[in-house]
Amino acid sequence: MTNRKDYEIPITDENDVLQITALGAGNEVGRSCLVIQYKGKIIMLDAGVHPAYNGLAALPFYDEIDPATVDVLLISHFHLDHAASLPYFLEKTTFEGRVFMTHPTKAIYKWLLSDFVRVSNVALDEMLYEEQDLLHSYDKIEAVDYHQEVEVEGIKFTSYNAGHVLGAAMFLIEIAGVKANYSREEDRHLMAAELPPAQPDVLITESTYGVQNHEPRLEKYKVFKYHEARFTGLVHDIVQRGGRCLMPVFALGRAQELLLILDEYWEAHPELESVPIYYASSLAKKCMAVYQTYINMMNAKIRKQFAISNPFVFKHISNLKNMDNFDDVGPCVMMASPGMLQSGLSRELFERWCPDKRNGLVITGYCVDGTMARHAMTEPPEITTLSGAKIPLNMSVDYISFSAHVDYIQNSKFIDEIKAPHVVLVHGESNSMARLKAALQSKYTEREENIKIYSPKNCETVKLYFRGEKLAKAIGRLAARYPSENQLVSGIIVSKDFQFNIMDPNDLKDFSGISTSAIIQKQTIAYHSSFSLLRYHLEQMYGPLEETLDDDNILDNIKVRHISKNQVQLEWLGTSMNDNIADSVLAILLNIESSPASVKITKHSHVVESSNNPMKTGDQMEIDMETKNTSTSLREATENYLRKQFGEIYSKDDSEDEIIIKMDDRIAEVNLSTLEVNTDDDMLRNRITTILPRITKLLNPLEFCPEY
Amino acid sequence: MIVFTVISGAKNEDALCYLLEVDDEVRIMLDCGWNDEFNVEDLKHLRRVAKQVDALLLSHPDLSHLGAYPYAYGHFGLSCPVYATVPVVHMGRMCMYDIFQSKTNEAKFDTFALDNVDAAFEKVNTLKYSQPMCKGITITAYAAGHTIGGTIWKIKKDTEEIVYAVDYNHKKERLYDGTVLHNNGVVLDALSRPSLMITDAYNSLIIHPARKYRDAALFDTITNTMKNKGSVLLPTDSSARVLELAYLLDQHWAFYQFSYPLILLTHQSYRTIQFAKSMLEWMSDAINRQFDSKRENPFEFRYKELSKYPGPKVVLASSSSLDTGYARDLLLEWGTSESNALILTDRGSPNSLARKLYNEWDRLSQANDGPVKPSVNLNLTMNLLIKKKVPLEGTELSEYKSELRKKQEREAAQAALIAKSLSIIEDDESDESESEIGDTDIEELLSKHFDLYVRDATKYGGFFKQTQSYLMFPYVEKRKRYDDYGEIIQVDQFARGIVDENAGNIEVNGDKVDMSSDKDEFDKEDSINTFPESNVPTKYVSYEQEIKFQCQMRFIDLEGTNDGRSLKTIVPQVQPRKLIVVHASPEATNDFAQSCLAIRSMTRDIYTPDVGEVLNVSAAINFYQVKLTDALVSSLKLSKLEDYDIAFVNGKISFPPDSSLPVLDVVPIEELSSGTHNPVFVGEVKLTELKRVLQSEGITAEFKDEGVLVCNEKVAVRK
């Protein structure tokens, strides 16, 4: 109890610091992976790979953390740079937590990754995982629906529609009242992104496009319409001039939206009917069923359309299984993966078609530095084929920002709307991220809003200090009346998942389901004297006894029962106080038993008794328990104590209650009835004020705790 | 302050509808059911309260849970926010469509109109499972099993937690995972120890045989009947349980490669299946896994070429009460033949034909034992009122036609006038919802087949406010627009008329779709086809007929809810502090209440209200919030117990000026009261554990007799 003072200074608790560490996607695009630590809980967000690297080098920096400590892993969407290292993390590390993603993400995840396993052209020993690991990992994933609130050991999270691709989610995570939002925000066609209802304390958001923003400032929807018109116009031009239109796309995601647009456009333009649209991806075909099924996760327009017919059953688009079936005559529209022309089908077609100036390349997605698509966008006079030959680039190259990533206006608008005091930027190349950061910072300084922006590099940790208010709920009989100033509250505090409830011990079972138990102790001893003798002794010691019907003696909490002629049974509820009393009763009993002659000499027994009682110290031996606790005896005892503590004490002459303590050369006046201390010396006053209540506590009669 | 009122469905098996009043301010209606008789008299209690309701929660997409909602919405002004899961909305709407069409097929039915249904379901706010819906009161849906989107509701206000759980199923089925309420023997944390639980005891007296026996019995009966060249009828509902049944049978068919046709016959079967296909995320993990790995949607039913169905077949038809719909038509057709079989999968609502047949079967099969009682040969003669819509013939037809022609001319003239005046107002007046159209109008339209033009005009009129003043001034010059070809025709005006006309006809005649989900129409020769061609004028007839049922009949409980045994296990485990038992026969209610009272740890507050009874079920738990200071929190000596951290706390309340909440701070040492608190022993005591500890301390401890641990041969420890 004495060191309690130490606690009163608030400690900057390590637990109050929220740490955000980028294991990947810190000042880069790709291998998204973030770790949030707060109050001993660890959440990992996304587990991607870097598209520009192979093998282990493509992984996020998992070495920075102990995978076994991660409680929850949330995957935002199925793109490789967000989900592809998940099988590795689940199967090849010590991770034992739970993994969540939305239903469509889970449905597509498996197919996309098994494709990834197949096409990644690395040596066998460099493979991150095999098909088998993928299957295993699949079984560990739990699927959630948008808006569904999930709670895992105090971590609460809810996923919201993030736009981007089917099933893409932003997560609102709440630990002990602190909310963090992990999002990639975009609002286009297929899925309408939403704003989470609660204002988070931290916003973690992407910055892929930095401040790039060359489109006219229009309403979101109009921006989209504008893109759409440009896009369809472009495609129309290319096929009309007899060219082949190549669109490198990721197998899934934006491609489905482009297909919807093209299908609609072809429907509206019968003259184009002879021009085939191909979608060259067997993977996409398999995943179309997912799009056809999770209609309820898309926007209202599509849901409405679904009531009539499924919009994802296309009328003008044919799937191309392999190039052998492709009859390359005349104009056509071809969507092929991969999206950045790194290799594979899209690269093959690109090399085949690029010398003809009638043909056109339409790039609709983001292209990472160093990929062929990025290179082609600079419109070089010639390109190098995969086989090393150089061929001229004559086909038209167009770029339409159809990418599902956000541009500056949308991003800053989103950040504005979310209004989080801390913004962490990830998933952006360091230049554009720095520019975005600067732009946002100057904007908020101008507006004098206190919004802090962070852009951690990989393995860098952002530390945010939150002192969440700790609220507790007093319930049950403890809260029968609303408390008043200085009222003492004492009960049991039960905390679960960072929630505190204070309750009376008796309510414990009702409100928390914790079962309580009690120890009932029974002791039977031989006793040969009469019961009334025992009674007399006990009454001498403890005052009047209560008698129950079946001839028991109840001594507050102790039942003394004469069970047979030669036996007495004690029964009591085990608490530290009761145990002591029971001990003393036992001592009395044994005393009577050992010297029946002592019946009349009660005083002796009591002296012995008090020496047996561990509550009393040797100093008290002289105190006669028989005498009533009059103020004189109390005062003497107090004086005795003080004398032991401080040395000399004197009674003050003019007042009965006041005494003077003299210790060394310091003097204190103490009023024993009010416990007031009057001295010039602080040290002495402190000592006396600490000791006085204890003396009083010791000398006053024991209080029995009420039975419950 | 919680007040619970029974509007319908307590101490009987009527449709469910209850009212919950929270703190005198919010009235939440729990379900809003009806039966397929649609007797408005049943809703007299509902009528009284409908306008005061602040929120309505729908838990299952079937008649007995939401049947009265469209009617109450249209007629009683029940226009409060409604909450339900996505499937309940979609399937609920299908259910109402289906029953509406069944009813219009046999008699003039104008209790409510399809527009009511549409408008009512448009209003529903959809929720996902465990998506908290917060408006002072938090409402959360939890999976109940039983039907797609089936819901257990939790209503929370401060410390009052009310769980409304009816028709839940803890067992895993093919399509649905069991309820989250009780999963693997564990009660979901969020739902345990509510201050009030409202549950049904519908099956309290019934024990289900194991599922494998029931499935075996089902396939047994089907196979046997087929072999005897008979057909099997499985009456079912149109939107809820039908999915599970259809999937079950389809799996079986696919596995055994049966060649017998399997037909799903409800008015909305095609759309029902389409919706089911898009709601996989609401179904079981197993179904989702199958979809994820094989891309097989469970509702890609594989049976095609069913345009003609000669010979034995299995038909799933609505409705389960056998009082209306295809199921009744088929029963009348097939029931008289000994080779056919009728399999009831639920007991049907009280007083329905299905219930009567069930009782008969129950009586006949009582002598037998075994897990599932066998089928019996019905030999029952019943007088049934048969209602039909028949095409007009002979003189009636010609009379009708001439009448119609006259009417058309009359109406056309009138409508032209109205249309003229209206099309001018068109630009200024704002649209009104279609629900404005009187029900009788639609009903007339549906049944009497107006000429396209007439109907168009009438309907068009419904969009706009028709104030008296306009009727008095019809002579407003119509603005006409011209292009190179003359006056511009408003195409959509005509188009809508056509579409509506078609839609109306198809619906009137039923959307008959087989399990292959392609829209093959039934063959006209087929027994089903007692319905007229779309454009043939019809009339309703009804007559009494004595029907002699001679078919095989068997009851196999596939209704997918808890049974008495599970009910009596689950509810005590939930540990409600108060319990209200509803929706069960008086015997079952009693039985359940008694068996709950027999459990010692169960609350004594078990209520079995009657219809109309008002119960005050406040738990009246006091509470207030306090802020904990850091000093207090760091002074706590928390000890861990299961998921909890617990400690004794001694604190002092203060009210700092800058905070609305009282603050609990550490008690200064001087003020600590001299008494210490009593120790509280928490957690379950296990003697075996104690024995282990004692032994490691060097004390011999052995069990003697029953549960007595004797230590060092001196001390006995007993629980």
Short mmCIF file of C-alpha atoms in Angstrom, two decimals, chain A residues 340-661:
data_model
loop_
_atom_site.label_atom_id
_atom_site.label_comp_id
_atom_site.label_asym_id
_atom_site.label_seq_id
_atom_site.Cartn_x
_atom_site.Cartn_y
_atom_site.Cartn_z
CA MET A 340 1.51 -4.12 -68.11
CA LEU A 341 2.69 -6.08 -71.15
CA GLN A 342 5.39 -7.82 -69.12
CA SER A 343 5.01 -11.16 -70.87
CA GLY A 344 2.35 -13.58 -71.96
CA LEU A 345 -0.50 -13.05 -74.35
CA SER A 346 -0.80 -9.30 -74.25
CA ARG A 347 2.92 -8.95 -74.97
CA GLU A 348 2.74 -11.44 -77.80
CA LEU A 349 -0.11 -9.59 -79.48
CA PHE A 350 1.55 -6.26 -78.86
CA GLU A 351 4.70 -7.37 -80.65
CA ARG A 352 2.66 -8.80 -83.48
CA TRP A 353 0.52 -5.72 -84.00
CA CYS A 354 2.76 -2.81 -83.20
CA PRO A 355 4.32 -2.24 -86.65
CA ASP A 356 0.90 -1.58 -88.25
CA LYS A 357 -0.18 2.01 -87.79
CA ARG A 358 -3.86 1.16 -88.10
CA ASN A 359 -3.73 -0.77 -84.88
CA GLY A 360 -4.09 0.85 -81.52
CA LEU A 361 -2.96 0.17 -77.97
CA VAL A 362 -5.27 1.43 -75.27
CA ILE A 363 -3.79 1.41 -71.79
CA THR A 364 -6.41 1.69 -69.12
CA GLY A 365 -4.60 0.86 -65.96
CA TYR A 366 -1.72 1.99 -63.85
CA CYS A 367 1.68 0.91 -65.14
CA VAL A 368 4.60 0.34 -62.86
CA ASP A 369 7.96 1.83 -63.80
CA GLY A 370 10.10 -0.48 -65.84
CA THR A 371 7.32 -2.41 -67.53
CA MET A 372 6.79 -2.45 -71.28
CA ALA A 373 3.44 -0.68 -70.99
CA ARG A 374 5.08 2.22 -69.19
CA HIS A 375 7.76 2.29 -71.84
CA ALA A 376 5.23 2.23 -74.68
CA MET A 377 3.45 5.21 -73.16
CA THR A 378 6.51 7.34 -73.95
CA GLU A 379 5.88 6.37 -77.61
CA PRO A 380 9.42 5.33 -78.50
CA PRO A 381 10.19 4.84 -82.23
CA GLU A 382 11.02 1.20 -81.66
CA ILE A 383 10.74 -1.43 -79.00
CA THR A 384 12.67 -4.50 -78.03
CA THR A 385 10.80 -7.77 -78.26
CA LEU A 386 11.07 -10.51 -75.70
CA SER A 387 13.40 -12.36 -78.06
CA GLY A 388 15.66 -9.34 -78.23
CA ALA A 389 14.84 -8.08 -81.74
CA LYS A 390 14.00 -4.46 -82.34
CA ILE A 391 10.78 -3.60 -84.13
CA PRO A 392 9.24 -0.24 -84.97
CA LEU A 393 6.30 0.99 -82.90
CA ASN A 394 3.78 2.39 -85.31
CA MET A 395 0.50 1.61 -83.64
CA SER A 396 -1.24 4.41 -81.80
CA VAL A 397 -0.77 4.39 -78.07
CA ASP A 398 -3.40 5.97 -75.86
CA TYR A 399 -3.71 6.18 -72.17
CA ILE A 400 -7.02 6.64 -70.45
CA SER A 401 -6.95 6.99 -66.74
CA PHE A 402 -9.44 4.24 -66.25
CA SER A 403 -7.40 2.92 -63.47
CA ALA A 404 -9.29 2.14 -60.36
CA HIS A 405 -6.80 4.05 -58.29
CA VAL A 406 -7.64 7.46 -57.02
CA ASP A 407 -6.34 10.67 -58.38
CA TYR A 408 -5.58 13.73 -56.35
CA ILE A 409 -8.97 15.38 -56.33
CA GLN A 410 -10.77 12.27 -55.31
CA ASN A 411 -8.16 11.34 -52.79
CA SER A 412 -8.04 14.70 -51.11
CA LYS A 413 -11.80 14.89 -51.15
CA PHE A 414 -11.96 11.53 -49.49
CA ILE A 415 -9.41 12.56 -46.90
CA ASP A 416 -11.43 15.71 -46.31
CA GLU A 417 -14.62 13.79 -45.82
CA ILE A 418 -13.10 11.27 -43.48
CA LYS A 419 -11.62 14.04 -41.33
CA ALA A 420 -9.10 11.90 -39.56
CA PRO A 421 -6.54 13.80 -37.50
CA HIS A 422 -3.79 11.45 -38.65
CA VAL A 423 -3.34 10.40 -42.25
CA VAL A 424 -0.84 7.74 -43.25
CA LEU A 425 -0.03 7.49 -46.93
CA VAL A 426 1.03 4.21 -48.45
CA HIS A 427 1.08 2.53 -51.84
CA GLY A 428 2.65 5.26 -53.93
CA GLU A 429 5.99 5.91 -55.53
CA SER A 430 8.07 8.09 -53.29
CA ASN A 431 8.06 11.13 -55.61
CA SER A 432 4.35 11.25 -56.12
CA MET A 433 3.75 10.44 -52.51
CA ALA A 434 5.97 13.31 -51.41
CA ARG A 435 4.14 15.62 -53.75
CA LEU A 436 0.79 14.49 -52.44
CA LYS A 437 1.96 14.90 -48.89
CA ALA A 438 3.19 18.40 -49.60
CA ALA A 439 -0.01 19.33 -51.38
CA LEU A 440 -2.17 18.05 -48.57
CA GLN A 441 -0.01 19.63 -45.92
CA SER A 442 -0.10 23.06 -47.48
CA LYS A 443 -3.83 22.72 -47.92
CA TYR A 444 -4.41 21.91 -44.30
CA THR A 445 -2.00 24.56 -43.04
CA GLU A 446 -3.88 27.08 -45.09
CA ARG A 447 -7.11 25.97 -43.54
CA GLU A 448 -5.50 25.81 -40.13
CA GLU A 449 -6.71 22.32 -39.63
CA ASN A 450 -4.57 20.17 -37.48
CA ILE A 451 -4.19 17.15 -39.67
CA LYS A 452 -0.91 15.31 -39.55
CA ILE A 453 0.29 13.44 -42.58
CA TYR A 454 2.80 10.63 -42.54
CA SER A 455 4.41 8.66 -45.33
CA PRO A 456 6.52 5.95 -43.75
CA LYS A 457 9.15 4.13 -45.78
CA ASN A 458 9.28 0.37 -45.68
CA CYS A 459 10.01 -0.90 -42.18
CA GLU A 460 9.53 2.56 -40.76
CA THR A 461 7.13 2.88 -37.87
CA VAL A 462 4.74 5.72 -37.31
CA LYS A 463 4.02 6.12 -33.62
CA LEU A 464 0.85 7.85 -32.62
CA TYR A 465 0.01 8.47 -29.04
CA PHE A 466 -3.57 7.93 -28.05
CA ARG A 467 -4.74 8.23 -24.54
CA GLY A 468 -8.06 6.70 -24.97
CA GLU A 469 -10.44 7.64 -22.23
CA LYS A 470 -11.15 4.72 -20.06
CA LEU A 471 -14.79 4.49 -19.32
CA ALA A 472 -16.34 2.02 -17.02
CA LYS A 473 -19.92 1.16 -16.47
CA ALA A 474 -21.15 0.66 -12.97
CA ILE A 475 -24.11 -1.68 -13.15
CA GLY A 476 -26.48 -3.56 -10.97
CA ARG A 477 -27.02 -2.88 -7.32
CA LEU A 478 -23.79 -0.96 -7.17
CA ALA A 479 -25.43 1.66 -9.35
CA ALA A 480 -28.71 1.77 -7.51
CA ARG A 481 -28.23 5.46 -6.94
CA TYR A 482 -26.38 7.94 -9.08
CA PRO A 483 -23.12 8.71 -7.31
CA SER A 484 -22.47 11.92 -5.45
CA GLU A 485 -19.26 13.82 -5.03
CA ASN A 486 -16.66 12.00 -2.96
CA GLN A 487 -18.72 8.87 -2.71
CA LEU A 488 -16.65 5.78 -2.37
CA VAL A 489 -17.26 3.04 -4.86
CA SER A 490 -15.99 -0.37 -4.17
CA GLY A 491 -16.76 -3.47 -6.10
CA ILE A 492 -15.32 -5.77 -8.67
CA ILE A 493 -14.08 -4.45 -11.93
CA VAL A 494 -14.43 -6.85 -14.82
CA SER A 495 -12.69 -6.05 -18.04
CA LYS A 496 -13.17 -7.84 -21.28
CA ASP A 497 -12.05 -6.66 -24.66
CA PHE A 498 -11.16 -3.24 -23.27
CA GLN A 499 -14.54 -2.70 -21.71
CA PHE A 500 -14.80 -2.13 -18.01
CA ASN A 501 -17.75 -2.94 -15.81
CA ILE A 502 -17.85 -2.31 -12.11
CA MET A 503 -20.28 -4.40 -10.17
CA ASP A 504 -21.11 -5.78 -6.81
CA PRO A 505 -19.63 -9.23 -6.20
CA ASN A 506 -23.16 -10.60 -5.95
CA ASP A 507 -24.00 -9.44 -9.44
CA LEU A 508 -20.97 -11.06 -10.94
CA LYS A 509 -22.80 -14.06 -12.24
CA ASP A 510 -25.72 -12.13 -13.66
CA PHE A 511 -23.75 -9.58 -15.59
CA SER A 512 -20.61 -11.33 -16.58
CA GLY A 513 -21.43 -15.00 -16.35
CA ILE A 514 -18.46 -15.57 -14.10
CA SER A 515 -19.43 -18.12 -11.57
CA THR A 516 -18.46 -17.45 -8.03
CA SER A 517 -17.96 -19.93 -5.28
CA ALA A 518 -17.41 -19.88 -1.57
CA ILE A 519 -15.47 -22.11 0.73
CA ILE A 520 -17.38 -23.43 3.65
CA GLN A 521 -15.12 -24.78 6.30
CA LYS A 522 -16.17 -27.28 8.88
CA GLN A 523 -14.18 -28.50 11.77
CA THR A 524 -15.26 -31.01 14.33
CA ILE A 525 -13.48 -31.31 17.64
CA ALA A 526 -13.92 -33.26 20.77
CA TYR A 527 -15.51 -31.36 23.60
CA HIS A 528 -16.63 -32.81 26.85
CA SER A 529 -17.95 -29.89 28.86
CA SER A 530 -21.42 -28.54 28.72
CA PHE A 531 -22.60 -26.44 25.85
CA SER A 532 -23.73 -23.67 28.14
CA LEU A 533 -20.20 -23.34 29.46
CA LEU A 534 -18.96 -22.86 25.96
CA ARG A 535 -21.66 -20.36 25.44
CA TYR A 536 -20.69 -18.48 28.49
CA HIS A 537 -17.10 -18.31 27.35
CA LEU A 538 -17.97 -17.15 23.92
CA GLU A 539 -20.32 -14.51 25.24
CA GLN A 540 -17.62 -13.25 27.49
CA MET A 541 -15.40 -12.92 24.51
CA TYR A 542 -17.69 -11.74 21.76
CA GLY A 543 -20.77 -10.33 23.40
CA PRO A 544 -24.29 -11.67 22.97
CA LEU A 545 -24.67 -14.66 20.66
CA GLU A 546 -27.49 -15.48 18.41
CA GLU A 547 -29.20 -18.76 18.83
CA THR A 548 -30.94 -20.57 16.06
CA LEU A 549 -33.70 -23.09 16.27
CA ASP A 550 -31.67 -26.23 16.12
CA ASP A 551 -29.58 -25.15 19.05
CA ASP A 552 -26.76 -23.58 17.14
CA ASN A 553 -24.71 -20.74 18.28
CA ILE A 554 -24.10 -18.26 15.62
CA LEU A 555 -21.29 -15.98 16.23
CA ASP A 556 -21.69 -13.49 13.47
CA ASN A 557 -20.39 -15.74 10.75
CA ILE A 558 -19.40 -18.76 12.70
CA LYS A 559 -21.80 -21.52 13.51
CA VAL A 560 -20.98 -23.52 16.55
CA ARG A 561 -23.00 -26.65 16.75
CA HIS A 562 -23.06 -29.25 19.45
CA ILE A 563 -23.54 -32.23 17.22
CA SER A 564 -23.24 -34.99 19.75
CA LYS A 565 -22.45 -35.33 23.35
CA ASN A 566 -18.75 -35.15 22.92
CA GLN A 567 -18.39 -33.23 19.74
CA VAL A 568 -18.67 -29.66 18.66
CA GLN A 569 -18.67 -28.58 15.08
CA LEU A 570 -17.60 -25.21 13.82
CA GLU A 571 -18.79 -24.08 10.45
CA TRP A 572 -17.82 -20.87 8.74
CA LEU A 573 -17.49 -19.24 5.42
CA GLY A 574 -13.88 -18.98 4.48
CA THR A 575 -12.69 -15.41 4.47
CA SER A 576 -9.58 -14.06 6.07
CA MET A 577 -11.57 -12.40 8.83
CA ASN A 578 -13.74 -15.38 9.55
CA ASP A 579 -10.77 -17.69 9.59
CA ASN A 580 -9.25 -15.57 12.33
CA ILE A 581 -12.37 -15.59 14.40
CA ALA A 582 -12.76 -19.28 13.91
CA ASP A 583 -9.24 -19.68 15.14
CA SER A 584 -10.03 -17.74 18.25
CA VAL A 585 -13.19 -19.73 18.86
CA LEU A 586 -11.20 -22.86 18.43
CA ALA A 587 -8.68 -21.62 20.93
CA ILE A 588 -11.41 -20.94 23.44
CA LEU A 589 -12.80 -24.36 22.87
CA LEU A 590 -9.48 -26.04 23.35
CA ASN A 591 -8.83 -23.95 26.37
CA ILE A 592 -12.04 -25.02 28.01
CA GLU A 593 -11.36 -28.58 27.06
CA SER A 594 -7.87 -28.54 28.49
CA SER A 595 -8.76 -26.82 31.77
CA PRO A 596 -12.38 -27.10 32.72
CA ALA A 597 -11.40 -25.50 35.98
CA SER A 598 -10.78 -22.22 34.34
CA VAL A 599 -14.48 -21.65 34.01
CA LYS A 600 -14.52 -18.81 36.40
CA ILE A 601 -11.21 -17.25 35.71
CA THR A 602 -12.30 -15.76 32.50
CA LYS A 603 -9.68 -13.13 32.39
CA HIS A 604 -6.93 -15.60 31.83
CA SER A 605 -8.48 -17.16 28.86
CA HIS A 606 -8.81 -13.81 27.25
CA VAL A 607 -5.27 -12.90 27.71
CA VAL A 608 -4.23 -16.12 26.16
CA GLU A 609 -6.74 -15.54 23.48
CA SER A 610 -5.45 -12.24 22.38
CA SER A 611 -1.94 -13.52 22.19
CA ASN A 612 -3.16 -16.20 19.86
CA ASN A 613 -4.76 -13.71 17.61
CA PRO A 614 -2.29 -12.85 14.91
CA MET A 615 -3.99 -9.53 14.36
CA LYS A 616 -2.66 -8.23 17.59
CA THR A 617 0.95 -7.45 18.01
CA GLY A 618 3.04 -7.82 21.06
CA ASP A 619 2.61 -4.19 21.89
CA GLN A 620 -0.97 -4.75 22.67
CA MET A 621 -0.48 -7.36 25.27
CA GLU A 622 -1.24 -4.91 27.97
CA ILE A 623 -4.44 -3.76 26.44
CA ASP A 624 -7.27 -5.30 28.27
CA MET A 625 -9.89 -6.42 25.86
CA GLU A 626 -12.40 -6.83 28.65
CA THR A 627 -12.56 -3.18 29.38
CA LYS A 628 -14.75 -1.21 27.09
CA ASN A 629 -12.93 0.79 24.52
CA THR A 630 -13.11 3.99 26.40
CA SER A 631 -11.33 7.00 25.21
CA THR A 632 -8.81 6.85 28.01
CA SER A 633 -7.55 3.40 27.20
CA LEU A 634 -7.53 4.22 23.53
CA ARG A 635 -5.61 7.27 24.23
CA GLU A 636 -3.10 5.43 26.31
CA ALA A 637 -2.62 2.91 23.60
CA THR A 638 -2.22 5.59 21.03
CA GLU A 639 0.31 7.32 23.15
CA ASN A 640 2.15 4.07 23.57
CA TYR A 641 2.30 3.64 19.88
CA LEU A 642 3.43 7.09 19.20
CA ARG A 643 6.04 6.77 21.84
CA LYS A 644 7.41 3.68 20.18
CA GLN A 645 7.46 5.50 16.90
CA PHE A 646 8.74 8.88 17.83
CA GLY A 647 10.26 8.70 21.21
CA GLU A 648 9.19 11.33 23.69
CA ILE A 649 5.63 12.49 23.91
CA TYR A 650 3.96 14.74 26.39
CA SER A 651 0.42 15.50 27.20
CA LYS A 652 -0.46 19.03 26.64
CA ASP A 653 -1.54 20.53 29.86
CA ASP A 654 -4.41 22.67 28.87
CA SER A 655 -6.19 20.17 26.66
CA GLU A 656 -7.01 16.56 27.29
CA ASP A 657 -6.94 15.46 23.71
CA GLU A 658 -3.79 17.11 22.58
CA ILE A 659 -0.33 15.72 22.93
CA ILE A 660 3.04 16.96 21.92
CA ILE A 661 5.46 14.81 20.09
#
